[in-house]
mmCIF file of C-alpha atoms in Angstrom:
data_model
loop_
_atom_site.group_PDB
_atom_site.id
_atom_site.type_symbol
_atom_site.label_atom_id
_atom_site.label_comp_id
_atom_site.label_asym_id
_atom_site.label_seq_id
_atom_site.Cartn_x
_atom_site.Cartn_y
_atom_site.Cartn_z
ATOM 1 C CA UNK O 1 -47.974 -48.772 100.910
ATOM 2 C CA UNK O 2 -44.772 -47.298 99.330
ATOM 3 C CA UNK O 3 -43.913 -43.634 99.637
ATOM 4 C CA UNK O 4 -44.207 -43.239 95.849
ATOM 5 C CA UNK O 5 -47.833 -44.603 96.008
ATOM 6 C CA UNK O 6 -48.652 -42.301 98.957
ATOM 7 C CA UNK O 7 -47.454 -39.259 96.962
ATOM 8 C CA UNK O 8 -49.370 -40.364 93.864
ATOM 9 C CA UNK O 9 -52.581 -40.964 95.811
ATOM 10 C CA UNK O 10 -52.310 -37.641 97.698
ATOM 11 C CA UNK O 11 -51.674 -35.631 94.547
ATOM 12 C CA UNK O 12 -54.488 -37.397 92.698
ATOM 13 C CA UNK O 13 -56.873 -36.419 95.469
ATOM 14 C CA UNK O 14 -55.729 -32.780 95.501
ATOM 15 C CA UNK O 15 -57.506 -32.134 92.172
ATOM 16 C CA UNK O 16 -55.293 -29.311 90.979
ATOM 17 C CA UNK O 17 -52.908 -28.877 88.028
ATOM 18 C CA UNK O 18 -49.903 -27.967 90.155
ATOM 19 C CA UNK O 19 -48.580 -31.517 90.108
ATOM 20 C CA UNK O 20 -48.560 -31.490 86.327
ATOM 21 C CA UNK O 21 -46.813 -28.118 86.309
ATOM 22 C CA UNK O 22 -44.067 -29.483 88.628
ATOM 23 C CA UNK O 23 -43.724 -32.565 86.464
ATOM 24 C CA UNK O 24 -43.386 -30.472 83.234
ATOM 25 C CA UNK O 25 -41.210 -27.831 84.842
ATOM 26 C CA UNK O 26 -38.765 -30.338 86.329
ATOM 27 C CA UNK O 27 -38.357 -32.342 83.076
ATOM 28 C CA UNK O 28 -34.690 -31.394 82.541
ATOM 29 C CA UNK O 29 -33.716 -32.213 86.115
ATOM 30 C CA UNK O 30 -35.789 -35.428 86.089
ATOM 31 C CA UNK O 31 -34.371 -36.648 82.795
ATOM 32 C CA UNK O 32 -30.826 -36.113 84.108
ATOM 33 C CA UNK O 33 -31.528 -37.407 87.613
ATOM 34 C CA UNK O 34 -33.770 -40.336 86.719
ATOM 35 C CA UNK O 35 -31.527 -41.555 83.908
ATOM 36 C CA UNK O 36 -28.555 -41.664 86.271
ATOM 37 C CA UNK O 37 -30.607 -43.242 89.044
ATOM 38 C CA UNK O 38 -31.931 -45.980 86.753
ATOM 39 C CA UNK O 39 -28.399 -46.635 85.490
ATOM 40 C CA UNK O 40 -27.145 -46.863 89.047
ATOM 41 C CA UNK O 41 -29.891 -49.273 90.112
ATOM 42 C CA UNK O 42 -29.329 -51.373 86.994
ATOM 43 C CA UNK O 43 -25.535 -51.659 87.728
ATOM 44 C CA UNK O 44 -25.865 -52.443 91.420
ATOM 45 C CA UNK O 45 -28.123 -55.263 92.554
ATOM 46 C CA UNK O 46 -27.407 -54.712 96.228
ATOM 47 C CA UNK O 47 -27.176 -51.575 98.432
ATOM 48 C CA UNK O 48 -23.511 -51.349 99.481
ATOM 49 C CA UNK O 49 -20.913 -48.643 100.109
ATOM 50 C CA UNK O 50 -19.972 -48.336 96.420
ATOM 51 C CA UNK O 51 -23.687 -47.756 95.607
ATOM 52 C CA UNK O 52 -23.864 -44.930 98.139
ATOM 53 C CA UNK O 53 -20.673 -43.316 96.823
ATOM 54 C CA UNK O 54 -22.117 -43.162 93.261
ATOM 55 C CA UNK O 55 -25.482 -41.970 94.590
ATOM 56 C CA UNK O 56 -23.584 -39.231 96.402
ATOM 57 C CA UNK O 57 -22.003 -38.114 93.114
ATOM 58 C CA UNK O 58 -25.420 -38.068 91.331
ATOM 59 C CA UNK O 59 -26.823 -35.822 94.028
ATOM 60 C CA UNK O 60 -23.819 -33.487 93.886
ATOM 61 C CA UNK O 61 -24.258 -33.175 90.102
ATOM 62 C CA UNK O 62 -27.920 -32.184 90.642
ATOM 63 C CA UNK O 63 -26.704 -29.316 92.864
ATOM 64 C CA UNK O 64 -28.387 -30.723 95.974
ATOM 65 C CA UNK O 65 -25.523 -29.225 98.019
ATOM 66 C CA UNK O 66 -22.777 -30.722 100.158
ATOM 67 C CA UNK O 67 -24.428 -30.471 103.565
ATOM 68 C CA UNK O 68 -27.736 -31.844 102.252
ATOM 69 C CA UNK O 69 -26.059 -34.785 100.467
ATOM 70 C CA UNK O 70 -24.065 -35.736 103.571
ATOM 71 C CA UNK O 71 -27.223 -35.632 105.701
ATOM 72 C CA UNK O 72 -29.311 -37.501 103.159
ATOM 73 C CA UNK O 73 -26.696 -40.311 102.709
ATOM 74 C CA UNK O 74 -26.378 -40.709 106.499
ATOM 75 C CA UNK O 75 -30.143 -40.957 106.916
ATOM 76 C CA UNK O 76 -30.474 -43.387 103.987
ATOM 77 C CA UNK O 77 -27.840 -45.712 105.461
ATOM 78 C CA UNK O 78 -29.698 -45.735 108.810
ATOM 79 C CA UNK O 79 -33.001 -46.429 107.061
ATOM 80 C CA UNK O 80 -31.506 -49.184 104.926
ATOM 81 C CA UNK O 81 -30.234 -50.900 108.041
ATOM 82 C CA UNK O 82 -33.508 -50.317 109.866
ATOM 83 C CA UNK O 83 -35.650 -51.805 107.056
ATOM 84 C CA UNK O 84 -32.989 -54.370 106.084
ATOM 85 C CA UNK O 85 -33.098 -53.217 102.482
ATOM 86 C CA UNK O 86 -30.909 -55.265 100.180
ATOM 87 C CA UNK O 87 -32.257 -54.648 96.649
ATOM 88 C CA UNK O 88 -31.383 -51.288 95.133
ATOM 89 C CA UNK O 89 -34.842 -51.042 93.536
ATOM 90 C CA UNK O 90 -36.335 -50.763 96.984
ATOM 91 C CA UNK O 91 -34.324 -47.680 97.963
ATOM 92 C CA UNK O 92 -35.782 -45.244 95.426
ATOM 93 C CA UNK O 93 -38.920 -44.634 97.400
ATOM 94 C CA UNK O 94 -36.844 -44.175 100.564
ATOM 95 C CA UNK O 95 -34.751 -41.531 98.824
ATOM 96 C CA UNK O 96 -37.837 -39.564 97.801
ATOM 97 C CA UNK O 97 -39.248 -39.803 101.295
ATOM 98 C CA UNK O 98 -36.037 -38.557 102.877
ATOM 99 C CA UNK O 99 -35.815 -35.625 100.420
ATOM 100 C CA UNK O 100 -39.253 -34.426 101.540
ATOM 101 C CA UNK O 101 -38.394 -34.918 105.208
ATOM 102 C CA UNK O 102 -35.110 -33.064 104.897
ATOM 103 C CA UNK O 103 -36.725 -30.172 103.138
ATOM 104 C CA UNK O 104 -39.683 -29.860 105.486
ATOM 105 C CA UNK O 105 -37.815 -30.489 108.695
ATOM 106 C CA UNK O 106 -39.976 -29.994 111.765
ATOM 107 C CA UNK O 107 -42.035 -27.117 110.338
ATOM 108 C CA UNK O 108 -43.896 -29.278 107.789
ATOM 109 C CA UNK O 109 -43.287 -26.512 105.244
ATOM 110 C CA UNK O 110 -45.747 -24.041 106.887
ATOM 111 C CA UNK O 111 -43.091 -21.306 106.493
ATOM 112 C CA UNK O 112 -43.499 -21.677 102.694
ATOM 113 C CA UNK O 113 -46.714 -19.713 102.956
ATOM 114 C CA UNK O 114 -46.786 -15.958 102.376
ATOM 115 C CA UNK O 115 -47.641 -13.869 105.437
ATOM 116 C CA UNK O 116 -50.465 -11.682 104.226
ATOM 117 C CA UNK O 117 -52.280 -9.152 106.417
ATOM 118 C CA UNK O 118 -55.956 -9.956 106.902
ATOM 119 C CA UNK O 119 -57.337 -6.439 106.959
ATOM 120 C CA UNK O 120 -54.383 -4.044 106.344
ATOM 121 C CA UNK O 121 -51.941 -3.406 103.545
ATOM 122 C CA UNK O 122 -49.394 -6.214 102.895
ATOM 123 C CA UNK O 123 -45.990 -4.968 101.693
ATOM 124 C CA UNK O 124 -43.700 -7.390 99.895
ATOM 125 C CA UNK O 125 -40.132 -6.311 99.182
ATOM 126 C CA UNK O 126 -38.372 -8.043 96.265
ATOM 127 C CA UNK O 127 -34.566 -8.251 96.211
ATOM 128 C CA UNK O 128 -32.126 -9.980 93.827
ATOM 129 C CA UNK O 129 -29.419 -9.285 91.277
ATOM 130 C CA UNK O 130 -30.151 -8.107 87.733
ATOM 131 C CA UNK O 131 -31.009 -10.708 85.200
ATOM 132 C CA UNK O 132 -32.639 -13.319 87.524
ATOM 133 C CA UNK O 133 -36.173 -12.567 86.397
ATOM 134 C CA UNK O 134 -37.109 -10.370 89.350
ATOM 135 C CA UNK O 135 -39.349 -7.941 87.463
ATOM 136 C CA UNK O 136 -41.099 -10.748 85.542
ATOM 137 C CA UNK O 137 -41.718 -12.572 88.817
ATOM 138 C CA UNK O 138 -43.216 -9.401 90.379
ATOM 139 C CA UNK O 139 -45.588 -9.110 87.468
ATOM 140 C CA UNK O 140 -46.626 -12.755 87.656
ATOM 141 C CA UNK O 141 -47.193 -12.505 91.392
ATOM 142 C CA UNK O 142 -49.214 -9.308 90.967
ATOM 143 C CA UNK O 143 -51.370 -11.183 88.426
ATOM 144 C CA UNK O 144 -51.961 -14.008 90.875
ATOM 145 C CA UNK O 145 -53.030 -11.555 93.615
ATOM 146 C CA UNK O 146 -55.332 -9.776 91.195
ATOM 147 C CA UNK O 147 -56.876 -13.047 90.128
ATOM 148 C CA UNK O 148 -57.545 -13.677 93.869
ATOM 149 C CA UNK O 149 -59.553 -10.478 93.971
ATOM 150 C CA UNK O 150 -56.912 -8.324 95.678
ATOM 151 C CA UNK O 151 -56.097 -4.748 94.802
ATOM 152 C CA UNK O 152 -52.398 -4.676 93.973
ATOM 153 C CA UNK O 153 -49.877 -1.871 93.413
ATOM 154 C CA UNK O 154 -46.242 -1.889 92.388
ATOM 155 C CA UNK O 155 -43.328 0.342 93.478
ATOM 156 C CA UNK O 156 -40.488 0.887 90.921
ATOM 157 C CA UNK O 157 -37.634 1.047 93.463
ATOM 158 C CA UNK O 158 -34.928 -0.137 91.036
ATOM 159 C CA UNK O 159 -33.966 3.413 89.921
ATOM 160 C CA UNK O 160 -30.418 2.557 88.871
ATOM 161 C CA UNK O 161 -30.746 -0.045 86.123
ATOM 162 C CA UNK O 162 -31.514 1.403 82.782
ATOM 163 C CA UNK O 163 -34.969 0.401 81.639
ATOM 164 C CA UNK O 164 -35.990 -1.174 84.985
ATOM 165 C CA UNK O 165 -38.750 1.333 85.631
ATOM 166 C CA UNK O 166 -40.086 0.965 82.141
ATOM 167 C CA UNK O 167 -40.005 -2.790 82.401
ATOM 168 C CA UNK O 168 -42.051 -2.728 85.612
ATOM 169 C CA UNK O 169 -44.516 -0.309 83.915
ATOM 170 C CA UNK O 170 -44.973 -2.764 81.087
ATOM 171 C CA UNK O 171 -45.891 -5.491 83.587
ATOM 172 C CA UNK O 172 -48.169 -3.055 85.414
ATOM 173 C CA UNK O 173 -50.056 -2.305 82.244
ATOM 174 C CA UNK O 174 -50.178 -5.906 81.242
ATOM 175 C CA UNK O 175 -51.614 -7.025 84.616
ATOM 176 C CA UNK O 176 -53.696 -3.916 85.045
ATOM 177 C CA UNK O 177 -52.224 -2.498 88.257
ATOM 178 C CA UNK O 178 -50.852 0.929 89.192
ATOM 179 C CA UNK O 179 -47.102 1.490 89.301
ATOM 180 C CA UNK O 180 -45.615 4.247 91.553
ATOM 181 C CA UNK O 181 -42.324 5.569 90.046
ATOM 182 C CA UNK O 182 -39.837 8.432 90.112
ATOM 183 C CA UNK O 183 -37.216 9.327 87.525
ATOM 184 C CA UNK O 184 -34.176 7.142 86.779
ATOM 185 C CA UNK O 185 -31.417 7.733 89.361
ATOM 186 C CA UNK O 186 -33.770 8.968 92.061
ATOM 187 C CA UNK O 187 -33.722 7.897 95.740
ATOM 188 C CA UNK O 188 -35.335 4.397 96.050
ATOM 189 C CA UNK O 189 -36.438 5.217 99.607
ATOM 190 C CA UNK O 190 -38.398 8.245 98.325
ATOM 191 C CA UNK O 191 -40.162 5.965 95.822
ATOM 192 C CA UNK O 192 -41.114 3.617 98.654
ATOM 193 C CA UNK O 193 -42.481 6.427 100.794
ATOM 194 C CA UNK O 194 -44.719 7.687 97.947
ATOM 195 C CA UNK O 195 -45.748 4.128 97.076
ATOM 196 C CA UNK O 196 -46.803 3.355 100.655
ATOM 197 C CA UNK O 197 -48.783 6.606 100.894
ATOM 198 C CA UNK O 198 -50.461 5.959 97.565
ATOM 199 C CA UNK O 199 -51.302 2.358 98.469
ATOM 200 C CA UNK O 200 -52.864 3.495 101.729
ATOM 201 C CA UNK O 201 -54.875 6.233 100.030
ATOM 202 C CA UNK O 202 -56.180 3.847 97.329
ATOM 203 C CA UNK O 203 -56.852 1.151 99.932
ATOM 204 C CA UNK O 204 -54.712 -1.398 98.183
ATOM 205 C CA UNK O 205 -54.394 -4.904 99.623
ATOM 206 C CA UNK O 206 -50.838 -5.618 98.462
ATOM 207 C CA UNK O 207 -47.888 -3.406 97.547
ATOM 208 C CA UNK O 208 -45.008 -5.168 95.797
ATOM 209 C CA UNK O 209 -41.738 -3.234 95.822
ATOM 210 C CA UNK O 210 -38.918 -3.694 93.345
ATOM 211 C CA UNK O 211 -35.307 -2.870 94.432
ATOM 212 C CA UNK O 212 -31.889 -2.524 92.758
ATOM 213 C CA UNK O 213 -29.784 -5.616 92.531
ATOM 214 C CA UNK O 214 -26.184 -4.368 92.486
ATOM 215 C CA UNK O 215 -23.632 -6.636 94.104
ATOM 216 C CA UNK O 216 -20.503 -4.781 92.964
ATOM 217 C CA UNK O 217 -20.435 -2.912 96.275
ATOM 218 C CA UNK O 218 -22.016 -4.963 99.072
ATOM 219 C CA UNK O 219 -21.781 -2.084 101.537
ATOM 220 C CA UNK O 220 -23.861 0.200 99.337
ATOM 221 C CA UNK O 221 -26.365 -2.566 98.760
ATOM 222 C CA UNK O 222 -26.828 -3.114 102.511
ATOM 223 C CA UNK O 223 -27.161 0.613 103.241
ATOM 224 C CA UNK O 224 -29.688 1.083 100.446
ATOM 225 C CA UNK O 225 -31.823 -1.893 101.486
ATOM 226 C CA UNK O 226 -31.651 -0.813 105.143
ATOM 227 C CA UNK O 227 -32.859 2.699 104.250
ATOM 228 C CA UNK O 228 -35.684 1.336 102.118
ATOM 229 C CA UNK O 229 -36.797 -1.018 104.891
ATOM 230 C CA UNK O 230 -36.696 1.740 107.514
ATOM 231 C CA UNK O 231 -38.893 4.031 105.397
ATOM 232 C CA UNK O 232 -41.436 1.278 104.896
ATOM 233 C CA UNK O 233 -41.390 0.225 108.540
ATOM 234 C CA UNK O 234 -41.744 3.847 109.715
ATOM 235 C CA UNK O 235 -44.943 4.228 107.721
ATOM 236 C CA UNK O 236 -46.283 0.724 108.411
ATOM 237 C CA UNK O 237 -44.985 -0.863 111.668
ATOM 238 C CA UNK O 238 -44.067 -4.503 111.035
ATOM 239 C CA UNK O 239 -43.579 -4.052 107.313
ATOM 240 C CA UNK O 240 -42.265 -5.276 104.956
ATOM 241 C CA UNK O 241 -44.227 -8.401 105.774
ATOM 242 C CA UNK O 242 -42.144 -10.457 103.308
ATOM 243 C CA UNK O 243 -38.685 -9.959 101.841
ATOM 244 C CA UNK O 244 -38.482 -12.282 98.847
ATOM 245 C CA UNK O 245 -35.158 -12.997 97.152
ATOM 246 C CA UNK O 246 -35.306 -13.920 93.459
ATOM 247 C CA UNK O 247 -32.645 -16.426 92.424
ATOM 248 C CA UNK O 248 -31.996 -17.904 89.008
ATOM 249 C CA UNK O 249 -31.987 -21.729 89.349
ATOM 250 C CA UNK O 250 -29.838 -22.140 86.260
ATOM 251 C CA UNK O 251 -26.879 -20.520 88.049
ATOM 252 C CA UNK O 252 -26.665 -23.378 90.556
ATOM 253 C CA UNK O 253 -24.210 -22.844 93.361
ATOM 254 C CA UNK O 254 -23.776 -19.191 92.365
ATOM 255 C CA UNK O 255 -27.367 -18.706 93.503
ATOM 256 C CA UNK O 256 -26.380 -19.912 96.937
ATOM 257 C CA UNK O 257 -23.595 -17.306 97.090
ATOM 258 C CA UNK O 258 -26.084 -14.551 96.118
ATOM 259 C CA UNK O 259 -28.485 -15.754 98.753
ATOM 260 C CA UNK O 260 -25.762 -15.551 101.462
ATOM 261 C CA UNK O 261 -24.975 -11.949 100.515
ATOM 262 C CA UNK O 262 -28.606 -10.814 100.509
ATOM 263 C CA UNK O 263 -29.215 -12.690 103.773
ATOM 264 C CA UNK O 264 -26.511 -10.507 105.314
ATOM 265 C CA UNK O 265 -27.946 -7.375 103.776
ATOM 266 C CA UNK O 266 -31.542 -7.847 104.750
ATOM 267 C CA UNK O 267 -33.798 -10.280 106.600
ATOM 268 C CA UNK O 268 -34.844 -12.499 103.668
ATOM 269 C CA UNK O 269 -37.998 -14.388 104.544
ATOM 270 C CA UNK O 270 -38.329 -16.509 101.434
ATOM 271 C CA UNK O 271 -36.841 -17.458 98.069
ATOM 272 C CA UNK O 272 -38.452 -17.261 94.639
ATOM 273 C CA UNK O 273 -36.497 -19.657 92.472
ATOM 274 C CA UNK O 274 -36.883 -18.604 88.807
ATOM 275 C CA UNK O 275 -36.155 -20.648 85.655
ATOM 276 C CA UNK O 276 -36.365 -24.006 87.450
ATOM 277 C CA UNK O 277 -37.662 -25.416 84.179
ATOM 278 C CA UNK O 278 -34.434 -24.387 82.458
ATOM 279 C CA UNK O 279 -31.976 -26.355 84.455
ATOM 280 C CA UNK O 280 -30.929 -29.969 84.944
ATOM 281 C CA UNK O 281 -29.746 -29.077 88.493
ATOM 282 C CA UNK O 282 -33.051 -28.634 90.283
ATOM 283 C CA UNK O 283 -31.573 -30.027 93.483
ATOM 284 C CA UNK O 284 -30.588 -26.436 94.351
ATOM 285 C CA UNK O 285 -34.032 -26.160 95.994
ATOM 286 C CA UNK O 286 -32.901 -28.506 98.736
ATOM 287 C CA UNK O 287 -29.490 -26.882 99.152
ATOM 288 C CA UNK O 288 -31.070 -23.447 99.710
ATOM 289 C CA UNK O 289 -33.356 -24.598 102.509
ATOM 290 C CA UNK O 290 -30.840 -26.883 104.203
ATOM 291 C CA UNK O 291 -27.742 -24.648 104.026
ATOM 292 C CA UNK O 292 -29.424 -21.226 104.423
ATOM 293 C CA UNK O 293 -32.529 -22.048 106.424
ATOM 294 C CA UNK O 294 -34.629 -19.941 104.028
ATOM 295 C CA UNK O 295 -37.772 -21.531 102.621
ATOM 296 C CA UNK O 296 -38.472 -21.525 98.909
ATOM 297 C CA UNK O 297 -41.910 -19.907 98.560
ATOM 298 C CA UNK O 298 -42.317 -19.849 94.811
ATOM 299 C CA UNK O 299 -40.758 -21.554 91.798
ATOM 300 C CA UNK O 300 -40.791 -20.517 88.165
ATOM 301 C CA UNK O 301 -41.795 -23.506 86.006
ATOM 302 C CA UNK O 302 -42.260 -21.844 82.630
ATOM 303 C CA UNK O 303 -42.901 -18.700 80.697
ATOM 304 C CA UNK O 304 -46.661 -18.445 81.063
ATOM 305 C CA UNK O 305 -48.373 -16.096 83.515
ATOM 306 C CA UNK O 306 -49.522 -18.983 85.727
ATOM 307 C CA UNK O 307 -46.205 -20.837 85.679
ATOM 308 C CA UNK O 308 -45.088 -19.141 88.905
ATOM 309 C CA UNK O 309 -46.229 -21.726 91.466
ATOM 310 C CA UNK O 310 -46.185 -21.840 95.268
ATOM 311 C CA UNK O 311 -43.504 -24.322 96.297
ATOM 312 C CA UNK O 312 -44.655 -27.705 97.592
ATOM 313 C CA UNK O 313 -42.113 -30.240 98.723
ATOM 314 C CA UNK O 314 -44.176 -33.296 97.820
ATOM 315 C CA UNK O 315 -45.043 -31.966 94.378
ATOM 316 C CA UNK O 316 -41.373 -31.123 93.874
ATOM 317 C CA UNK O 317 -40.378 -34.712 94.721
ATOM 318 C CA UNK O 318 -43.154 -35.915 92.392
ATOM 319 C CA UNK O 319 -41.620 -33.773 89.656
ATOM 320 C CA UNK O 320 -38.221 -35.374 90.292
ATOM 321 C CA UNK O 321 -39.475 -38.960 90.431
ATOM 322 C CA UNK O 322 -42.628 -38.818 88.257
ATOM 323 C CA UNK O 323 -41.504 -41.480 85.811
ATOM 324 C CA UNK O 324 -40.506 -43.867 88.624
ATOM 325 C CA UNK O 325 -43.794 -43.144 90.461
ATOM 326 C CA UNK O 326 -45.865 -43.849 87.323
ATOM 327 C CA UNK O 327 -43.844 -46.970 86.621
ATOM 328 C CA UNK O 328 -44.418 -48.327 90.126
ATOM 329 C CA UNK O 329 -48.121 -47.483 89.845
ATOM 330 C CA UNK O 330 -48.385 -49.374 86.546
ATOM 331 C CA UNK O 331 -46.736 -52.429 88.059
ATOM 332 C CA UNK O 332 -48.971 -52.371 91.111
ATOM 333 C CA UNK O 333 -52.094 -52.233 88.887
ATOM 334 C CA UNK O 334 -51.113 -55.345 86.963
#
């Protein structure tokens, strides 16, 4: 059984609509990637060094990342020799399989799950530069938690950007959750202290904290995030339980640069990749995990409230190769 068929069968059995969301959300990347892959396979009948060089270029253009591309090409060459693959059509399933394996590594993607507290308050700290969709993502995540029956509160810790507090309040009203806030320009750490006390008093299950996203002065950013984290940890030992970095997928390699800065500033536990549906370079997902060692925990696949989806490596690969998977399935059914 081919890897494509295994993915198709597994996702068919899962009986959820996530696979369709990944397929729709990755349309731009798939159209770009699949078109080039099909053209490559059509021009090369046999798998040789020239084929691998052009495949390398296609992967670079999809923002898969240098280290990931090098590793993928090396492993593909070994697999081609091991399986004695000659025809280029037979290598597409191997590529998808290796993409999943490279992303998951040895952890089988278990680190992609959110670490929620069973009985006590879970504190999630959101970081990221302005304009990446951080506040919108917070609102969507709050909606998901509420739909799961959890009591959610928000903390408006971005006190420097004009309109940030009001924007979070709009989401709070839309979702139907309380927002703890101070005035514009106030101390973010003081907001976090009050938010934690309020969340405890109201017996909330989840507190999601927004923060400022200024990168002009990295030293100030680090000091501010350190102070915020210390206040939270002092009130709840072990918190924040997650530090999620919001990145805009449409910025490509610039998102990697941002991730490196925030990784230095705070202990980022996961990435939320927004606007993945708006880019033809969805390979950035692989570059983030491989080059930074930080798992992607959620991806934004559209504008709707439920278009923020937990990341799944196999569903992601399905989204990239959906047309090829369907095509192979059609041929096998004949």
